[in-house]
Amino acid sequence: MLPARGPDSPSGHPEILRIVAPNPGPMTLTGTNTYLVDENPAYVVDPGPADERHVAAVRAEAERRGGLDGILLTHSHADHSAASEMLGAAVVDAGPFQRIPTPGHAEDHVCFVRDGVCFSGDLILGEGSTFVPPDGGSLVAYLQSLRRIAELDLELICPGHGPFVTDPHAKVREYLEHRMEREQKLVAALERGERSRARLLDAAWDDVPEEMRPAAAVVMEAHLEKLQVEGRLPDDLRD
C-alpha cells in the first residue's frame, strides 16, 4: 500500500487533481480518492466521507479552480458520497462526462469517462481487488461491468482508492483473471466434495491475510451466489 499523499495530478492531466481523504484502512487503502476536474468552474467526482478536514481541503482547492459547478457520485457508499451536502453544490448525473452504469460493487455504481480517462469509483482500484458483497452487490453484474469498461479506449483510470492506473486494459484483464482464478479454486474444492464454508474459504482464499478473512468470506458468498444462478452450486453446503 502506498503512503498517503497531498493533492496531486496524474502525469499529463493537469486538469485533474486528486485529494485523498484521511480514512485509510483495509477496505479503503490509503483513503478515498476525491477528484477535482477542470476549472472556472470545476466538478468534483466522489467528494468522499463527511470529514471536516477533507471537506475543507476540497473546498479550498475548488476555490482555487474557480468554484464548483457540480458533484458526481460513482455510487452512494458513505466513503464516497457523504461529503456532498457539506460542499453545497448540486449532485449532477453526468456533467461533461459519459456516464456508464457499472453495477456489481453496488447496485447504483457508475463510472464517468471523458477523453480516455475513466473515473472508476470502486469498480477498479489502484491496487488490490474490489469488495463485491452479495447483499447490494452482484458478482455477475460486476464481471459484466468490467467487460463493458474493457471495450473502451482508455489511457488512464482514476480509481476510488489507490494509485492511478496507467495501463487500463492490463488492469481490467488482471481483475477478470483474478475473479476467474478464485472461481476455479472454489469449483475445484466443491468438485472434491467439500461442503464446509470455512474449508471452501481456506481452499479458494488461502493467500488472504487473517485480518481480511471476514471480507473474503463475504466475497465468497457472492461467488457462491453466482454459481447458484448458473445452476452449478450443490444444495448441501454447510457452515
PDB file of C-alpha atoms in Angstrom:
ATOM      1  CA  MET A   1       0.000   0.000   0.000  1.00  0.00           C
ATOM      2  CA  LEU A   2       1.345   3.392  -0.978  1.00  0.00           C
ATOM      3  CA  PRO A   3       1.643   6.122   1.657  1.00  0.00           C
ATOM      4  CA  ALA A   4      -0.939   8.878   1.769  1.00  0.00           C
ATOM      5  CA  ARG A   5      -0.007  11.987  -0.177  1.00  0.00           C
ATOM      6  CA  GLY A   6      -1.102  15.564  -0.690  1.00  0.00           C
ATOM      7  CA  PRO A   7      -3.112  16.786  -3.676  1.00  0.00           C
ATOM      8  CA  ASP A   8      -1.590  15.583  -6.940  1.00  0.00           C
ATOM      9  CA  SER A   9      -2.371  15.153 -10.625  1.00  0.00           C
ATOM     10  CA  PRO A  10      -1.785  12.214 -12.968  1.00  0.00           C
ATOM     11  CA  SER A  11       1.015  12.732 -15.471  1.00  0.00           C
ATOM     12  CA  GLY A  12      -0.192  14.682 -18.483  1.00  0.00           C
ATOM     13  CA  HIS A  13      -3.518  15.640 -16.914  1.00  0.00           C
ATOM     14  CA  PRO A  14      -3.218  18.927 -15.025  1.00  0.00           C
ATOM     15  CA  GLU A  15      -6.988  19.354 -15.329  1.00  0.00           C
ATOM     16  CA  ILE A  16      -7.400  16.538 -12.772  1.00  0.00           C
ATOM     17  CA  LEU A  17      -6.497  16.980  -9.107  1.00  0.00           C
ATOM     18  CA  ARG A  18      -6.691  14.135  -6.600  1.00  0.00           C
ATOM     19  CA  ILE A  19      -7.243  14.761  -2.890  1.00  0.00           C
ATOM     20  CA  VAL A  20      -7.008  11.675  -0.664  1.00  0.00           C
ATOM     21  CA  ALA A  21      -9.385  11.568   2.288  1.00  0.00           C
ATOM     22  CA  PRO A  22      -7.934  10.724   5.729  1.00  0.00           C
ATOM     23  CA  ASN A  23      -9.856   7.443   6.005  1.00  0.00           C
ATOM     24  CA  PRO A  24      -7.213   4.761   5.377  1.00  0.00           C
ATOM     25  CA  GLY A  25      -7.986   1.131   6.100  1.00  0.00           C
ATOM     26  CA  PRO A  26      -8.002  -2.410   4.703  1.00  0.00           C
ATOM     27  CA  MET A  27     -11.038  -1.630   2.514  1.00  0.00           C
ATOM     28  CA  THR A  28     -10.187   1.979   1.596  1.00  0.00           C
ATOM     29  CA  LEU A  29      -6.401   1.557   1.136  1.00  0.00           C
ATOM     30  CA  THR A  30      -4.757   4.971   1.657  1.00  0.00           C
ATOM     31  CA  GLY A  31      -8.194   6.611   1.741  1.00  0.00           C
ATOM     32  CA  THR A  32     -10.940   7.645  -0.650  1.00  0.00           C
ATOM     33  CA  ASN A  33      -9.760   9.492  -3.750  1.00  0.00           C
ATOM     34  CA  THR A  34     -11.699  12.689  -4.403  1.00  0.00           C
ATOM     35  CA  TYR A  35     -11.132  14.308  -7.787  1.00  0.00           C
ATOM     36  CA  LEU A  36     -11.496  17.895  -8.921  1.00  0.00           C
ATOM     37  CA  VAL A  37     -11.767  18.171 -12.702  1.00  0.00           C
ATOM     38  CA  ASP A  38     -11.485  21.316 -14.841  1.00  0.00           C
ATOM     39  CA  GLU A  39     -11.626  24.888 -13.596  1.00  0.00           C
ATOM     40  CA  ASN A  40     -13.706  28.064 -13.842  1.00  0.00           C
ATOM     41  CA  PRO A  41     -15.648  26.221 -12.529  1.00  0.00           C
ATOM     42  CA  ALA A  42     -14.678  22.660 -11.554  1.00  0.00           C
ATOM     43  CA  TYR A  43     -16.536  19.409 -10.995  1.00  0.00           C
ATOM     44  CA  VAL A  44     -15.863  17.105  -8.067  1.00  0.00           C
ATOM     45  CA  VAL A  45     -16.022  13.337  -8.509  1.00  0.00           C
ATOM     46  CA  ASP A  46     -16.721  11.436  -5.273  1.00  0.00           C
ATOM     47  CA  PRO A  47     -16.448  14.137  -2.575  1.00  0.00           C
ATOM     48  CA  GLY A  48     -15.613  11.471   0.000  1.00  0.00           C
ATOM     49  CA  PRO A  49     -16.533  10.945   3.653  1.00  0.00           C
ATOM     50  CA  ALA A  50     -18.069  13.581   5.914  1.00  0.00           C
ATOM     51  CA  ASP A  51     -14.711  14.557   7.351  1.00  0.00           C
ATOM     52  CA  GLU A  52     -14.290  18.272   8.052  1.00  0.00           C
ATOM     53  CA  ARG A  53     -10.561  18.290   7.248  1.00  0.00           C
ATOM     54  CA  HIS A  54     -11.138  16.598   3.926  1.00  0.00           C
ATOM     55  CA  VAL A  55     -14.070  18.823   3.005  1.00  0.00           C
ATOM     56  CA  ALA A  56     -12.012  21.915   3.870  1.00  0.00           C
ATOM     57  CA  ALA A  57      -9.203  20.711   1.594  1.00  0.00           C
ATOM     58  CA  VAL A  58     -11.616  20.005  -1.267  1.00  0.00           C
ATOM     59  CA  ARG A  59     -13.337  23.349  -0.807  1.00  0.00           C
ATOM     60  CA  ALA A  60     -10.015  25.231  -0.793  1.00  0.00           C
ATOM     61  CA  GLU A  61      -8.816  23.560  -3.988  1.00  0.00           C
ATOM     62  CA  ALA A  62     -12.214  24.134  -5.615  1.00  0.00           C
ATOM     63  CA  GLU A  63     -11.975  27.839  -4.840  1.00  0.00           C
ATOM     64  CA  ARG A  64      -8.541  27.935  -6.494  1.00  0.00           C
ATOM     65  CA  ARG A  65     -10.188  26.441  -9.576  1.00  0.00           C
ATOM     66  CA  GLY A  66     -12.991  28.988  -9.704  1.00  0.00           C
ATOM     67  CA  GLY A  67     -15.638  27.206  -7.652  1.00  0.00           C
ATOM     68  CA  LEU A  68     -17.763  24.090  -8.153  1.00  0.00           C
ATOM     69  CA  ASP A  69     -20.264  23.516 -10.948  1.00  0.00           C
ATOM     70  CA  GLY A  70     -21.463  20.149  -9.691  1.00  0.00           C
ATOM     71  CA  ILE A  71     -20.803  16.909  -7.830  1.00  0.00           C
ATOM     72  CA  LEU A  72     -20.668  13.492  -9.481  1.00  0.00           C
ATOM     73  CA  LEU A  73     -21.051  10.278  -7.480  1.00  0.00           C
ATOM     74  CA  THR A  74     -19.841   6.891  -8.674  1.00  0.00           C
ATOM     75  CA  HIS A  75     -22.065   5.284  -6.033  1.00  0.00           C
ATOM     76  CA  SER A  76     -23.830   6.028  -2.777  1.00  0.00           C
ATOM     77  CA  HIS A  77     -21.467   4.388  -0.259  1.00  0.00           C
ATOM     78  CA  ALA A  78     -20.691   6.877   2.500  1.00  0.00           C
ATOM     79  CA  ASP A  79     -16.926   6.901   1.992  1.00  0.00           C
ATOM     80  CA  HIS A  80     -17.561   8.339  -1.488  1.00  0.00           C
ATOM     81  CA  SER A  81     -20.724  10.403  -1.084  1.00  0.00           C
ATOM     82  CA  ALA A  82     -21.234  11.629   2.488  1.00  0.00           C
ATOM     83  CA  ALA A  83     -19.433  14.957   1.975  1.00  0.00           C
ATOM     84  CA  SER A  84     -21.831  16.010  -0.794  1.00  0.00           C
ATOM     85  CA  GLU A  85     -24.119  18.110   1.394  1.00  0.00           C
ATOM     86  CA  MET A  86     -21.162  19.720   3.166  1.00  0.00           C
ATOM     87  CA  LEU A  87     -19.775  21.068  -0.121  1.00  0.00           C
ATOM     88  CA  GLY A  88     -23.001  22.836  -1.016  1.00  0.00           C
ATOM     89  CA  ALA A  89     -23.006  22.107  -4.753  1.00  0.00           C
ATOM     90  CA  ALA A  90     -25.659  20.169  -6.643  1.00  0.00           C
ATOM     91  CA  VAL A  91     -25.232  16.483  -7.452  1.00  0.00           C
ATOM     92  CA  VAL A  92     -25.460  16.077 -11.236  1.00  0.00           C
ATOM     93  CA  ASP A  93     -25.949  12.973 -13.355  1.00  0.00           C
ATOM     94  CA  ALA A  94     -23.025  13.368 -15.745  1.00  0.00           C
ATOM     95  CA  GLY A  95     -21.880  16.938 -16.333  1.00  0.00           C
ATOM     96  CA  PRO A  96     -19.268  16.920 -19.135  1.00  0.00           C
ATOM     97  CA  PHE A  97     -18.678  13.167 -18.788  1.00  0.00           C
ATOM     98  CA  GLN A  98     -20.080   9.986 -20.292  1.00  0.00           C
ATOM     99  CA  ARG A  99     -21.973   8.190 -17.522  1.00  0.00           C
ATOM    100  CA  ILE A 100     -21.665   4.399 -17.755  1.00  0.00           C
ATOM    101  CA  PRO A 101     -23.735   2.124 -15.476  1.00  0.00           C
ATOM    102  CA  THR A 102     -21.364  -0.372 -13.837  1.00  0.00           C
ATOM    103  CA  PRO A 103     -23.290  -2.259 -11.122  1.00  0.00           C
ATOM    104  CA  GLY A 104     -21.629  -5.011  -9.130  1.00  0.00           C
ATOM    105  CA  HIS A 105     -19.859  -3.436  -6.180  1.00  0.00           C
ATOM    106  CA  ALA A 106     -23.111  -1.549  -5.581  1.00  0.00           C
ATOM    107  CA  GLU A 107     -26.408  -1.561  -7.433  1.00  0.00           C
ATOM    108  CA  ASP A 108     -26.155   2.154  -8.226  1.00  0.00           C
ATOM    109  CA  HIS A 109     -22.496   2.149  -9.289  1.00  0.00           C
ATOM    110  CA  VAL A 110     -21.486   4.144 -12.364  1.00  0.00           C
ATOM    111  CA  CYS A 111     -18.220   5.223 -13.984  1.00  0.00           C
ATOM    112  CA  PHE A 112     -17.539   8.585 -15.588  1.00  0.00           C
ATOM    113  CA  VAL A 113     -15.465   8.714 -18.780  1.00  0.00           C
ATOM    114  CA  ARG A 114     -14.038  11.591 -20.798  1.00  0.00           C
ATOM    115  CA  ASP A 115     -11.166  11.871 -23.266  1.00  0.00           C
ATOM    116  CA  GLY A 116      -9.738   8.447 -22.484  1.00  0.00           C
ATOM    117  CA  VAL A 117      -9.920   8.885 -18.709  1.00  0.00           C
ATOM    118  CA  CYS A 118     -12.213   6.744 -16.557  1.00  0.00           C
ATOM    119  CA  PHE A 119     -13.184   7.693 -13.017  1.00  0.00           C
ATOM    120  CA  SER A 120     -13.864   4.162 -11.848  1.00  0.00           C
ATOM    121  CA  GLY A 121     -15.049   4.529  -8.256  1.00  0.00           C
ATOM    122  CA  ASP A 122     -14.840   1.093  -6.664  1.00  0.00           C
ATOM    123  CA  LEU A 123     -15.257  -0.890  -9.876  1.00  0.00           C
ATOM    124  CA  ILE A 124     -11.473  -0.856 -10.268  1.00  0.00           C
ATOM    125  CA  LEU A 125      -8.981   0.078  -7.553  1.00  0.00           C
ATOM    126  CA  GLY A 126      -5.399   1.197  -7.950  1.00  0.00           C
ATOM    127  CA  GLU A 127      -4.206  -1.894  -6.089  1.00  0.00           C
ATOM    128  CA  GLY A 128      -5.800  -4.987  -4.615  1.00  0.00           C
ATOM    129  CA  SER A 129      -9.255  -6.216  -5.572  1.00  0.00           C
ATOM    130  CA  THR A 130     -12.750  -4.804  -5.204  1.00  0.00           C
ATOM    131  CA  PHE A 131     -15.139  -5.922  -2.484  1.00  0.00           C
ATOM    132  CA  VAL A 132     -18.287  -7.417  -4.052  1.00  0.00           C
ATOM    133  CA  PRO A 133     -20.894  -8.142  -1.371  1.00  0.00           C
ATOM    134  CA  PRO A 134     -23.827 -10.450  -2.172  1.00  0.00           C
ATOM    135  CA  ASP A 135     -26.181  -8.083  -0.335  1.00  0.00           C
ATOM    136  CA  GLY A 136     -26.483  -4.998  -2.547  1.00  0.00           C
ATOM    137  CA  GLY A 137     -23.868  -6.191  -4.998  1.00  0.00           C
ATOM    138  CA  SER A 138     -23.650  -8.873  -7.656  1.00  0.00           C
ATOM    139  CA  LEU A 139     -20.628 -10.716  -8.981  1.00  0.00           C
ATOM    140  CA  VAL A 140     -22.431 -11.485 -12.243  1.00  0.00           C
ATOM    141  CA  ALA A 141     -23.141  -7.775 -12.741  1.00  0.00           C
ATOM    142  CA  TYR A 142     -19.623  -6.863 -11.623  1.00  0.00           C
ATOM    143  CA  LEU A 143     -17.982  -9.063 -14.256  1.00  0.00           C
ATOM    144  CA  GLN A 144     -20.299  -7.662 -16.928  1.00  0.00           C
ATOM    145  CA  SER A 145     -19.316  -4.145 -15.848  1.00  0.00           C
ATOM    146  CA  LEU A 146     -15.614  -4.944 -16.108  1.00  0.00           C
ATOM    147  CA  ARG A 147     -16.140  -6.266 -19.629  1.00  0.00           C
ATOM    148  CA  ARG A 148     -18.058  -3.104 -20.508  1.00  0.00           C
ATOM    149  CA  ILE A 149     -15.118  -0.953 -19.400  1.00  0.00           C
ATOM    150  CA  ALA A 150     -12.673  -3.244 -21.227  1.00  0.00           C
ATOM    151  CA  GLU A 151     -14.333  -2.251 -24.518  1.00  0.00           C
ATOM    152  CA  LEU A 152     -13.482   1.439 -24.060  1.00  0.00           C
ATOM    153  CA  ASP A 153     -10.424   3.190 -25.476  1.00  0.00           C
ATOM    154  CA  LEU A 154      -8.822   4.300 -22.205  1.00  0.00           C
ATOM    155  CA  GLU A 155      -5.404   5.680 -21.346  1.00  0.00           C
ATOM    156  CA  LEU A 156      -5.930   6.303 -17.627  1.00  0.00           C
ATOM    157  CA  ILE A 157      -8.100   5.110 -14.760  1.00  0.00           C
ATOM    158  CA  CYS A 158      -8.606   7.374 -11.757  1.00  0.00           C
ATOM    159  CA  PRO A 159      -9.787   4.866  -9.137  1.00  0.00           C
ATOM    160  CA  GLY A 160     -11.790   5.405  -5.979  1.00  0.00           C
ATOM    161  CA  HIS A 161      -8.885   4.131  -3.874  1.00  0.00           C
ATOM    162  CA  GLY A 162      -5.189   3.627  -4.534  1.00  0.00           C
ATOM    163  CA  PRO A 163      -2.800   4.885  -7.214  1.00  0.00           C
ATOM    164  CA  PHE A 164      -3.618   5.963 -10.759  1.00  0.00           C
ATOM    165  CA  VAL A 165      -3.857   3.124 -13.287  1.00  0.00           C
ATOM    166  CA  THR A 166      -1.784   3.924 -16.370  1.00  0.00           C
ATOM    167  CA  ASP A 167      -2.427   0.650 -18.230  1.00  0.00           C
ATOM    168  CA  PRO A 168      -6.217   0.333 -18.023  1.00  0.00           C
ATOM    169  CA  HIS A 169      -6.642  -2.697 -20.255  1.00  0.00           C
ATOM    170  CA  ALA A 170      -3.997  -4.684 -18.393  1.00  0.00           C
ATOM    171  CA  LYS A 171      -5.671  -3.806 -15.088  1.00  0.00           C
ATOM    172  CA  VAL A 172      -9.130  -4.849 -16.282  1.00  0.00           C
ATOM    173  CA  ARG A 173      -7.691  -8.099 -17.630  1.00  0.00           C
ATOM    174  CA  GLU A 174      -5.976  -8.669 -14.274  1.00  0.00           C
ATOM    175  CA  TYR A 175      -9.272  -8.121 -12.462  1.00  0.00           C
ATOM    176  CA  LEU A 176     -11.174 -10.546 -14.684  1.00  0.00           C
ATOM    177  CA  GLU A 177      -8.469 -13.195 -14.406  1.00  0.00           C
ATOM    178  CA  HIS A 178      -8.342 -12.777 -10.628  1.00  0.00           C
ATOM    179  CA  ARG A 179     -12.075 -13.441 -10.269  1.00  0.00           C
ATOM    180  CA  MET A 180     -11.931 -16.448 -12.565  1.00  0.00           C
ATOM    181  CA  GLU A 181      -8.971 -17.900 -10.658  1.00  0.00           C
ATOM    182  CA  ARG A 182     -10.918 -17.615  -7.405  1.00  0.00           C
ATOM    183  CA  GLU A 183     -13.929 -19.247  -9.000  1.00  0.00           C
ATOM    184  CA  GLN A 184     -11.846 -22.092 -10.414  1.00  0.00           C
ATOM    185  CA  LYS A 185     -10.355 -22.825  -6.984  1.00  0.00           C
ATOM    186  CA  LEU A 186     -13.802 -22.693  -5.399  1.00  0.00           C
ATOM    187  CA  VAL A 187     -15.328 -25.000  -8.009  1.00  0.00           C
ATOM    188  CA  ALA A 188     -12.400 -27.423  -7.678  1.00  0.00           C
ATOM    189  CA  ALA A 189     -12.991 -27.643  -3.920  1.00  0.00           C
ATOM    190  CA  LEU A 190     -16.707 -28.257  -4.476  1.00  0.00           C
ATOM    191  CA  GLU A 191     -15.922 -30.963  -7.024  1.00  0.00           C
ATOM    192  CA  ARG A 192     -13.672 -32.650  -4.441  1.00  0.00           C
ATOM    193  CA  GLY A 193     -16.755 -32.908  -2.241  1.00  0.00           C
ATOM    194  CA  GLU A 194     -16.001 -30.039   0.124  1.00  0.00           C
ATOM    195  CA  ARG A 195     -19.187 -28.552   1.574  1.00  0.00           C
ATOM    196  CA  SER A 196     -17.970 -26.601   4.622  1.00  0.00           C
ATOM    197  CA  ARG A 197     -17.912 -22.859   4.018  1.00  0.00           C
ATOM    198  CA  ALA A 198     -14.894 -22.485   6.287  1.00  0.00           C
ATOM    199  CA  ARG A 199     -12.926 -25.054   4.295  1.00  0.00           C
ATOM    200  CA  LEU A 200     -14.066 -23.621   0.987  1.00  0.00           C
ATOM    201  CA  LEU A 201     -12.680 -20.291   2.163  1.00  0.00           C
ATOM    202  CA  ASP A 202      -9.397 -21.972   3.104  1.00  0.00           C
ATOM    203  CA  ALA A 203      -9.193 -23.586  -0.329  1.00  0.00           C
ATOM    204  CA  ALA A 204     -10.032 -20.612  -2.544  1.00  0.00           C
ATOM    205  CA  TRP A 205      -8.751 -17.697  -0.435  1.00  0.00           C
ATOM    206  CA  ASP A 206      -5.660 -19.395   1.004  1.00  0.00           C
ATOM    207  CA  ASP A 207      -3.470 -16.346   0.307  1.00  0.00           C
ATOM    208  CA  VAL A 208      -5.638 -13.809   2.169  1.00  0.00           C
ATOM    209  CA  PRO A 209      -4.229 -12.259   5.377  1.00  0.00           C
ATOM    210  CA  GLU A 210      -6.074 -13.169   8.561  1.00  0.00           C
ATOM    211  CA  GLU A 211      -7.456  -9.657   9.034  1.00  0.00           C
ATOM    212  CA  MET A 212      -9.078  -9.831   5.583  1.00  0.00           C
ATOM    213  CA  ARG A 213     -10.751 -13.222   6.047  1.00  0.00           C
ATOM    214  CA  PRO A 214     -14.114 -11.752   7.143  1.00  0.00           C
ATOM    215  CA  ALA A 215     -14.245  -9.676   3.952  1.00  0.00           C
ATOM    216  CA  ALA A 216     -13.121 -12.685   1.898  1.00  0.00           C
ATOM    217  CA  ALA A 217     -15.926 -14.747   3.439  1.00  0.00           C
ATOM    218  CA  VAL A 218     -18.458 -12.166   2.263  1.00  0.00           C
ATOM    219  CA  VAL A 219     -16.955 -12.125  -1.237  1.00  0.00           C
ATOM    220  CA  MET A 220     -17.098 -15.927  -1.289  1.00  0.00           C
ATOM    221  CA  GLU A 221     -20.857 -15.686  -0.756  1.00  0.00           C
ATOM    222  CA  ALA A 222     -21.026 -13.528  -3.891  1.00  0.00           C
ATOM    223  CA  HIS A 223     -19.170 -16.255  -5.798  1.00  0.00           C
ATOM    224  CA  LEU A 224     -21.489 -18.923  -4.396  1.00  0.00           C
ATOM    225  CA  GLU A 225     -24.488 -16.822  -5.403  1.00  0.00           C
ATOM    226  CA  LYS A 226     -23.106 -16.626  -8.951  1.00  0.00           C
ATOM    227  CA  LEU A 227     -22.683 -20.404  -9.077  1.00  0.00           C
ATOM    228  CA  GLN A 228     -26.242 -20.825  -7.804  1.00  0.00           C
ATOM    229  CA  VAL A 229     -27.614 -18.533 -10.517  1.00  0.00           C
ATOM    230  CA  GLU A 230     -25.701 -20.610 -13.071  1.00  0.00           C
ATOM    231  CA  GLY A 231     -27.032 -23.886 -11.635  1.00  0.00           C
ATOM    232  CA  ARG A 232     -23.574 -25.048 -10.536  1.00  0.00           C
ATOM    233  CA  LEU A 233     -23.918 -24.884  -6.742  1.00  0.00           C
ATOM    234  CA  PRO A 234     -24.583 -28.050  -4.702  1.00  0.00           C
ATOM    235  CA  ASP A 235     -27.566 -27.757  -2.371  1.00  0.00           C
ATOM    236  CA  ASP A 236     -25.892 -29.323   0.662  1.00  0.00           C
ATOM    237  CA  LEU A 237     -23.467 -26.593   1.778  1.00  0.00           C
ATOM    238  CA  ARG A 238     -22.988 -26.091   5.494  1.00  0.00           C
ATOM    239  CA  ASP A 239     -21.318 -23.559   7.744  1.00  0.00           C
TER     240      ASP A 239
END
